[in-house]
Coordinates of C-alpha atoms in Angstrom, one line a residue:
M1 CA 116.7 22.8 41.4
T2 CA 117.5 26.6 41.0
A3 CA 119.3 29.0 43.2
S4 CA 117.9 32.2 43.9
A5 CA 120.0 35.2 43.7
P6 CA 119.2 38.7 43.9
Q7 CA 119.9 41.0 41.0
P8 CA 122.1 43.7 41.5
G9 CA 120.7 47.2 42.4
P10 CA 119.6 49.5 39.9
A11 CA 121.8 52.1 38.4
R12 CA 121.3 55.7 38.4
N13 CA 118.0 56.4 36.9
L14 CA 118.4 58.3 33.6
L15 CA 115.1 60.3 34.3
D16 CA 116.6 61.7 37.3
I17 CA 118.2 64.2 34.5
P18 CA 115.8 67.1 34.0
W19 CA 116.2 67.4 30.4
V20 CA 115.9 63.5 29.7
R21 CA 112.9 63.5 31.6
A22 CA 111.4 66.5 30.0
F23 CA 112.2 65.4 26.5
L24 CA 110.4 61.9 27.1
K25 CA 107.6 63.4 28.9
S26 CA 107.1 66.1 26.2
P27 CA 104.3 65.2 23.2
L28 CA 107.3 65.7 20.8
Y29 CA 108.8 62.4 21.9
P30 CA 108.5 60.0 20.0
G31 CA 107.0 61.6 17.2
I32 CA 110.1 64.2 16.5
F33 CA 111.9 61.0 15.3
A34 CA 109.1 58.7 14.0
Y35 CA 107.5 60.9 11.4
P36 CA 110.6 62.3 9.8
V37 CA 111.6 58.2 9.7
L38 CA 107.9 57.5 8.2
V39 CA 108.8 60.0 5.6
V40 CA 112.2 58.8 4.4
F41 CA 110.6 55.0 4.6
G42 CA 108.0 56.5 1.9
Y43 CA 110.7 57.8 0.1
I44 CA 112.9 54.3 0.1
V45 CA 110.1 52.6 -1.1
Y46 CA 109.4 54.6 -4.0
A47 CA 113.1 54.7 -4.8
L48 CA 113.1 50.7 -4.6
L49 CA 110.0 50.3 -6.7
W50 CA 110.4 53.1 -9.4
G51 CA 114.2 53.9 -9.2
P52 CA 117.0 52.3 -10.9
S53 CA 116.9 48.5 -11.4
A54 CA 120.5 48.0 -10.4
A55 CA 121.1 47.6 -6.8
S56 CA 124.3 49.4 -6.9
A57 CA 122.7 52.6 -8.3
N58 CA 119.3 52.6 -5.9
V59 CA 119.5 54.9 -3.4
G60 CA 116.6 52.8 -1.7
T61 CA 119.0 49.5 -1.7
S62 CA 122.0 51.5 -0.2
L63 CA 119.9 53.0 2.4
T64 CA 118.3 49.8 3.5
W65 CA 120.9 47.0 3.2
V66 CA 124.1 49.3 3.8
L67 CA 123.1 51.8 6.0
W68 CA 119.6 50.8 8.2
W69 CA 120.2 46.9 8.2
P70 CA 123.9 47.1 9.7
L71 CA 123.0 49.6 12.1
I72 CA 119.8 47.9 13.7
P73 CA 121.7 45.6 15.8
I74 CA 123.9 48.1 17.2
A75 CA 121.0 50.1 18.0
M76 CA 119.4 46.9 19.6
F77 CA 122.8 46.7 21.7
T78 CA 123.3 50.3 22.9
L79 CA 119.4 51.3 23.2
G80 CA 117.4 47.9 23.3
R81 CA 114.0 48.5 21.0
F82 CA 114.2 52.2 20.7
W83 CA 114.2 51.7 16.8
C84 CA 110.4 49.9 17.4
A85 CA 109.4 53.5 19.1
I86 CA 110.1 55.1 15.8
C87 CA 109.6 52.4 13.2
P88 CA 107.4 53.4 10.3
F89 CA 105.6 50.1 10.6
G90 CA 104.4 51.1 14.2
T91 CA 103.9 54.6 13.2
L92 CA 101.5 53.4 10.2
I93 CA 99.7 51.3 13.0
D94 CA 99.0 54.1 15.4
V95 CA 97.9 56.3 12.8
V96 CA 95.5 53.8 10.9
G97 CA 94.4 52.5 14.2
K98 CA 93.4 55.7 15.8
A99 CA 91.6 56.4 12.4
V100 CA 89.9 53.3 11.6
G101 CA 91.0 50.4 13.8
L102 CA 88.3 48.3 15.4
G103 CA 90.1 47.4 18.3
R104 CA 89.8 43.9 18.5
P105 CA 91.3 41.7 21.4
V106 CA 94.3 40.0 20.2
P107 CA 93.2 36.5 19.4
G108 CA 94.5 33.5 21.7
F109 CA 96.4 31.7 18.8
L110 CA 98.5 34.9 18.4
K111 CA 99.3 35.2 22.2
R112 CA 100.4 31.3 22.3
Y113 CA 102.0 30.9 19.0
G114 CA 103.0 34.6 17.9
I115 CA 106.8 33.7 18.4
W116 CA 106.6 30.7 16.5
I117 CA 105.3 32.8 13.6
I118 CA 107.9 35.2 14.0
D119 CA 110.4 32.4 13.9
A120 CA 109.2 30.8 10.9
T121 CA 108.7 34.2 9.3
F122 CA 112.3 35.0 10.0
I123 CA 113.6 31.9 8.3
L124 CA 111.4 32.1 5.3
I125 CA 112.4 35.8 4.7
T126 CA 116.2 34.6 4.8
W127 CA 115.7 31.9 2.5
S128 CA 113.7 34.0 0.0
D129 CA 116.2 36.6 0.1
H130 CA 119.0 33.9 -1.2
V131 CA 116.6 32.2 -3.6
F132 CA 115.1 35.2 -4.9
G133 CA 117.8 37.7 -4.7
V134 CA 115.8 40.3 -2.6
V135 CA 119.1 42.2 -1.4
E136 CA 120.4 42.5 -5.2
N137 CA 116.8 43.4 -6.5
P138 CA 115.5 46.7 -5.5
R139 CA 111.9 45.8 -6.8
G140 CA 112.3 42.8 -4.4
S141 CA 113.2 44.5 -1.5
G142 CA 110.3 47.2 -2.2
Y143 CA 108.0 44.5 -2.5
L144 CA 109.1 43.0 0.9
L145 CA 108.7 46.2 2.6
G146 CA 105.4 47.0 0.9
A147 CA 104.2 43.5 2.2
M148 CA 105.2 44.3 5.7
A149 CA 103.7 47.6 5.7
T150 CA 100.5 46.0 4.3
A151 CA 100.4 43.3 7.1
A152 CA 100.9 46.0 9.7
V153 CA 98.0 48.0 8.4
V154 CA 95.8 45.1 8.3
T155 CA 96.4 44.4 11.8
A156 CA 95.9 48.0 12.9
V157 CA 92.8 47.8 11.3
L158 CA 91.5 45.0 13.1
Y159 CA 93.3 44.7 16.4
Q160 CA 94.2 46.7 19.5
R161 CA 97.4 48.5 19.8
R162 CA 100.7 47.3 18.4
T163 CA 99.5 43.5 17.8
W164 CA 101.8 43.4 14.7
C165 CA 104.6 44.7 16.6
R166 CA 104.2 42.4 19.7
Y167 CA 103.1 39.3 18.1
L168 CA 104.1 39.1 14.1
C169 CA 107.1 41.2 13.3
F170 CA 109.9 39.3 12.7
L171 CA 112.2 42.4 13.2
G172 CA 110.6 43.0 16.6
G173 CA 111.3 39.3 17.5
L174 CA 114.8 39.6 16.7
N175 CA 114.8 43.0 18.6
G176 CA 113.4 41.3 21.5
N177 CA 116.1 38.8 21.9
Y178 CA 118.9 41.3 21.4
A179 CA 117.4 43.7 23.7
R180 CA 117.7 41.1 26.2
A181 CA 121.5 41.7 26.1
S182 CA 121.2 45.8 25.7
M183 CA 122.9 48.0 27.7
I184 CA 119.5 50.0 29.0
E185 CA 116.6 49.0 30.7
L186 CA 113.0 50.5 31.8
R187 CA 111.6 48.9 35.0
A188 CA 109.3 50.3 37.3
T189 CA 109.7 50.8 41.0
P190 CA 107.9 48.0 43.0
D191 CA 107.6 50.0 46.1
I192 CA 106.0 52.9 44.3
C193 CA 103.7 50.4 42.2
A194 CA 102.4 48.7 45.1
T195 CA 100.1 51.6 46.1
C196 CA 99.3 52.6 42.7
T197 CA 95.7 52.2 41.7
T198 CA 95.3 53.8 38.5
Q199 CA 97.4 51.4 36.1
S200 CA 97.5 54.2 33.8
C201 CA 100.8 52.9 32.6
Y202 CA 99.0 49.9 31.1
K203 CA 95.5 51.4 30.5
G204 CA 96.8 54.8 29.4
S205 CA 95.8 58.3 30.8
A206 CA 95.1 62.0 29.4
A207 CA 98.9 62.4 29.0
A208 CA 99.5 59.1 26.6
P209 CA 97.8 56.2 25.3
G210 CA 98.6 52.9 27.3
C211 CA 101.5 50.7 26.7
P212 CA 101.4 49.8 22.9
V213 CA 103.2 46.2 23.1
F214 CA 100.9 45.1 26.0
E215 CA 103.5 45.4 28.8
F216 CA 102.4 46.2 32.4
P217 CA 105.8 48.0 33.7
R218 CA 105.3 47.0 37.4
M219 CA 105.5 43.0 36.2
M220 CA 108.6 43.6 33.5
Q221 CA 111.6 41.4 34.3
T222 CA 112.7 41.6 30.7
S223 CA 113.3 44.1 28.0
A224 CA 112.2 42.0 25.1
N225 CA 109.0 43.8 24.7
C226 CA 109.6 47.4 25.8
N227 CA 110.3 49.8 22.9
F228 CA 111.0 52.8 25.0
C229 CA 108.1 54.7 23.7
A230 CA 107.7 56.6 27.0
N231 CA 104.0 56.2 27.2
C232 CA 104.3 54.8 30.7
V233 CA 106.6 57.7 31.6
K234 CA 104.1 60.3 30.5
S235 CA 101.2 58.2 32.0
C236 CA 102.6 57.2 35.6
P237 CA 101.3 59.7 38.3
N238 CA 103.8 58.6 40.8
D239 CA 107.2 58.8 38.8
S240 CA 107.8 55.2 39.4
I241 CA 109.3 54.3 36.1
R242 CA 113.1 54.2 35.6
I243 CA 115.3 54.0 32.8
S244 CA 118.9 52.6 33.8
T245 CA 122.0 51.5 32.2
R246 CA 123.0 47.9 32.9
P247 CA 126.0 45.6 32.1
P248 CA 125.7 44.0 28.9
T249 CA 123.8 40.5 29.1
R250 CA 122.6 41.1 32.6
E251 CA 119.3 40.1 32.0
L252 CA 120.0 36.7 30.6
W253 CA 121.6 35.6 33.9
F254 CA 118.8 35.9 35.6
M255 CA 115.9 34.4 33.6
N256 CA 113.2 33.2 35.8
K257 CA 111.0 31.4 33.0
P258 CA 112.8 30.6 30.4
K259 CA 111.0 29.7 27.3
F260 CA 111.8 27.3 24.9
E261 CA 110.5 29.3 21.8
E262 CA 112.9 32.2 22.5
S263 CA 115.8 30.0 22.9
F264 CA 115.0 28.2 19.9
L265 CA 114.9 31.5 17.7
A266 CA 118.3 32.4 19.5
S267 CA 119.6 29.0 18.1
V268 CA 118.1 29.9 14.6
I269 CA 120.0 32.9 14.4
V270 CA 123.0 31.1 14.9
G271 CA 122.3 29.4 11.8
I272 CA 121.2 32.5 9.9
V273 CA 124.2 34.3 10.7
I274 CA 126.5 31.4 9.4
V275 CA 124.4 31.3 6.0
Q276 CA 124.9 35.1 5.7
N277 CA 128.7 34.8 6.0
V278 CA 128.8 31.6 3.7
T279 CA 126.9 33.0 1.0
M280 CA 129.2 35.9 0.7
I281 CA 132.4 33.7 0.6
G282 CA 134.1 33.8 -3.0
W283 CA 134.0 29.9 -3.2
W284 CA 130.2 29.9 -2.0
G285 CA 129.4 30.1 -6.0
G286 CA 131.4 27.2 -7.0
V287 CA 129.8 24.8 -4.3
L288 CA 126.5 26.1 -5.3
E289 CA 127.1 25.0 -8.6
R290 CA 128.3 21.5 -7.5
L291 CA 125.0 21.3 -5.4
T292 CA 122.8 22.3 -8.2
A293 CA 124.2 19.7 -10.6
L294 CA 123.5 17.0 -7.8
L295 CA 120.0 18.2 -7.2
L296 CA 118.3 18.1 -10.4
G297 CA 119.5 21.3 -11.7
S298 CA 117.9 23.4 -9.6
E299 CA 119.8 26.1 -7.7
A300 CA 117.0 27.0 -5.6
L301 CA 116.9 23.2 -4.8
A302 CA 120.5 23.4 -3.8
F303 CA 120.3 26.6 -1.7
T304 CA 117.6 25.1 -0.1
A305 CA 119.1 21.9 1.0
A306 CA 122.1 24.0 2.4
F307 CA 120.0 26.3 4.2
I308 CA 118.0 23.4 6.0
V309 CA 121.7 21.9 7.2
A310 CA 122.6 25.5 8.3
M311 CA 119.3 26.2 10.5
V312 CA 119.2 22.3 11.7
L313 CA 122.9 22.1 12.8
P314 CA 123.0 24.8 15.7
I315 CA 119.8 23.6 16.8
A316 CA 121.1 19.9 16.9
V317 CA 124.5 20.9 18.5
I318 CA 122.7 23.1 21.1
A319 CA 120.1 20.3 22.0
A320 CA 122.9 17.5 22.2
A321 CA 124.9 19.9 24.7
A322 CA 121.6 20.3 26.4
H323 CA 121.3 16.6 26.8
L324 CA 124.7 16.3 28.4
S325 CA 124.1 19.3 30.7
A326 CA 120.7 18.4 31.7
R327 CA 122.2 15.4 33.7
H328 CA 123.9 17.7 36.0
T329 CA 120.9 20.3 36.6
G330 CA 118.5 17.5 37.2
E331 CA 116.1 18.7 34.8
T332 CA 114.5 17.6 31.1
W333 CA 117.0 18.4 27.8
K334 CA 114.2 20.6 26.9
K335 CA 114.0 22.9 29.9
N336 CA 117.9 22.8 29.7
F337 CA 117.6 24.1 26.3
A338 CA 115.1 26.6 27.1
R339 CA 117.5 27.7 30.0
F340 CA 120.7 27.9 28.2
G341 CA 119.6 28.8 24.6
Y342 CA 119.9 32.4 26.0
A343 CA 123.3 32.4 26.6
V344 CA 123.9 32.0 22.9
I345 CA 122.2 35.4 22.2
A346 CA 125.3 37.6 22.9
L347 CA 127.1 35.3 20.3
D348 CA 124.2 36.0 17.8
L349 CA 124.2 40.1 18.3
A350 CA 128.2 39.7 17.9
G351 CA 128.0 37.9 14.8
H352 CA 125.2 39.9 13.4
I353 CA 127.2 42.8 14.1
A354 CA 130.3 41.8 13.0
H355 CA 128.7 40.5 9.3
N356 CA 126.9 43.7 9.1
L357 CA 130.4 45.8 9.5
F358 CA 131.4 44.4 6.4
H359 CA 128.4 46.0 4.7
L360 CA 128.8 49.1 6.6
L361 CA 132.3 49.9 6.5
S362 CA 133.3 48.4 3.1
E363 CA 130.3 49.6 1.1
G364 CA 129.5 52.4 3.2
K365 CA 130.2 55.3 0.7
S366 CA 127.7 54.0 -1.5
V367 CA 124.9 55.4 0.6
L368 CA 126.6 59.1 -0.1
Y369 CA 127.2 58.1 -3.9
T370 CA 123.5 56.9 -4.7
T371 CA 122.0 59.7 -2.6
I372 CA 123.9 62.5 -4.5
N373 CA 123.1 60.7 -7.6
A374 CA 119.3 60.3 -6.9
F375 CA 118.9 64.2 -6.7
G376 CA 120.8 65.0 -9.9
G377 CA 124.4 65.0 -8.9
Y378 CA 127.3 62.7 -9.7
A379 CA 129.5 60.8 -7.6
G380 CA 131.3 57.4 -7.7
G381 CA 134.5 55.6 -6.7
N382 CA 135.7 53.5 -4.1
L383 CA 132.8 52.1 -1.7
A384 CA 135.0 51.4 1.6
V385 CA 135.2 53.4 4.4
L386 CA 137.8 51.6 6.2
P387 CA 140.4 49.3 4.7
M388 CA 139.4 45.5 4.8
N389 CA 142.1 44.7 7.1
V390 CA 140.9 47.2 9.7
V391 CA 137.0 45.9 8.9
Q392 CA 138.1 42.2 9.8
G393 CA 139.9 43.5 12.8
L394 CA 136.8 45.1 14.1
Q395 CA 134.9 42.0 13.1
F396 CA 137.4 39.7 15.1
L397 CA 137.0 42.1 17.9
V398 CA 133.3 42.0 18.0
V399 CA 132.9 38.2 17.7
G400 CA 135.5 37.9 20.6
L401 CA 133.7 39.8 22.8
G402 CA 130.5 38.1 22.0
I403 CA 132.3 34.5 22.9
V404 CA 133.2 36.1 26.2
G405 CA 129.6 37.3 26.7
S406 CA 127.9 34.3 25.8
L407 CA 130.4 32.1 28.0
F408 CA 130.0 34.6 30.9
T409 CA 126.2 34.3 30.5
A410 CA 126.4 30.3 30.5
Y411 CA 128.3 30.5 33.6
Q412 CA 126.0 32.7 35.4
I413 CA 123.0 30.5 34.3
A414 CA 124.8 27.4 35.4
R415 CA 125.6 28.8 38.8
R416 CA 121.7 29.3 39.3
A417 CA 120.6 26.3 37.9
A418 CA 123.1 23.8 39.3
P419 CA 125.0 25.3 42.3
G420 CA 126.8 22.0 43.2
T421 CA 127.7 21.1 39.8
W422 CA 127.7 24.1 37.6
K423 CA 130.9 23.3 36.0
R424 CA 129.9 20.1 34.4
A425 CA 126.5 21.6 33.9
V426 CA 128.1 24.5 31.8
L427 CA 130.8 22.4 30.0
P428 CA 129.0 21.3 27.2
H429 CA 127.3 24.7 26.5
A430 CA 130.8 26.4 26.7
V431 CA 132.2 24.1 24.2
V432 CA 129.4 25.1 21.6
I433 CA 129.6 28.4 22.1
V434 CA 133.5 28.4 21.6
L435 CA 133.1 26.1 18.2
F436 CA 130.5 28.4 16.9
G437 CA 132.6 31.5 17.8
L438 CA 135.5 30.2 16.0
L439 CA 133.7 29.1 13.2
N440 CA 132.5 33.0 12.7
I441 CA 135.8 34.0 13.2
Y442 CA 137.5 31.6 10.4
L443 CA 134.4 32.8 8.1
F444 CA 135.5 36.6 8.5
T445 CA 139.2 35.5 7.6
L446 CA 138.1 34.7 4.2
P447 CA 137.7 37.3 1.2
M448 CA 134.1 38.3 0.8
V449 CA 132.2 39.4 -2.0
H450 CA 129.6 42.6 -2.0
R451 CA 126.1 41.8 -2.8
V452 CA 125.0 45.2 -3.1

């Protein structure tokens, strides 16, 4: 039986700072960021499709995979889903939906199975990247971004608000999981909302449209679906909305209704981070060659086999830990998996950031060089921003903090799920967290090769 425990009181409301409140209530926000991002996105797609065919010379490749992709998980940790407020796909949806949208309700199957579609899409895109070389091929990257933009526009024509962002976008699903561990949250003030009859935060008002991702701030207990668009800040007539900082991972300690599919995604990301690391290690090419020789000479089949193992292994290990832990929480292994699966989110986020630090800090100058070259100049040289030993030190530090964050989250979950036997309930999950954390650290000690 789960023990109830009150959450700590909210920190200072950032909206009490006059200039912050004025800016977020201004019609300039978030468009002042979103529309320039849309313009840059258009140029990136153009550069990917019609620029140099070599990834190392293409400014679209460096802006996408060396700058944007590494910065995304860092932004998720510090600012939650703020990126979603200025994402070019979301801006396209808003423009197209307003102009020609049919405004149909979200289909029931998307509400029920959207997260599973997101899980499957994330796995498929990761697999396709390595089989078809999306990152190394500017055209492939351009087709991927173009396909996502097309899908977003189609949903904007058919359905209400940002249906794509809430129920179909794999990046939104990743954002949602990581936003739970972020340092910032938006919530409504229950006492104020209790007397409100307008519900303008959800329905919209003359000041701003309703929540684009179908959230009702009064009922929100998670940051997973809040993109900090500030529509509710603009629309609320009673100043009920609060934006506060918080200790990282705190939200994960108080999950009242854990969902198996969300914990499943967290487990999948453990495997995806392992795949991303292993395939960049120098000896991976030799391993892939031997696997190819064993599997009908097909490199795609060889990678697929290794990929399946990497996806299944974390899920199987965490499920086994759930079986052991469930004996002490008095629940089924599936409920235990759903409950404790959130604990690995901190490790996922740390592993993702640490992996991307390699791209950002050992290839970062490529952004400058390719940009200069794209506009008629000439620049080149060493791509590294920092020496590799410094990059590795930062990777070890980030993963170490991720291990601590996941262990502390598992401890907090266990204290509430099994107050009398929490030590035995948390032990299997703690062992799994440490093992996967140490595996990440070991992989970061090995020399990695650039993909771009």
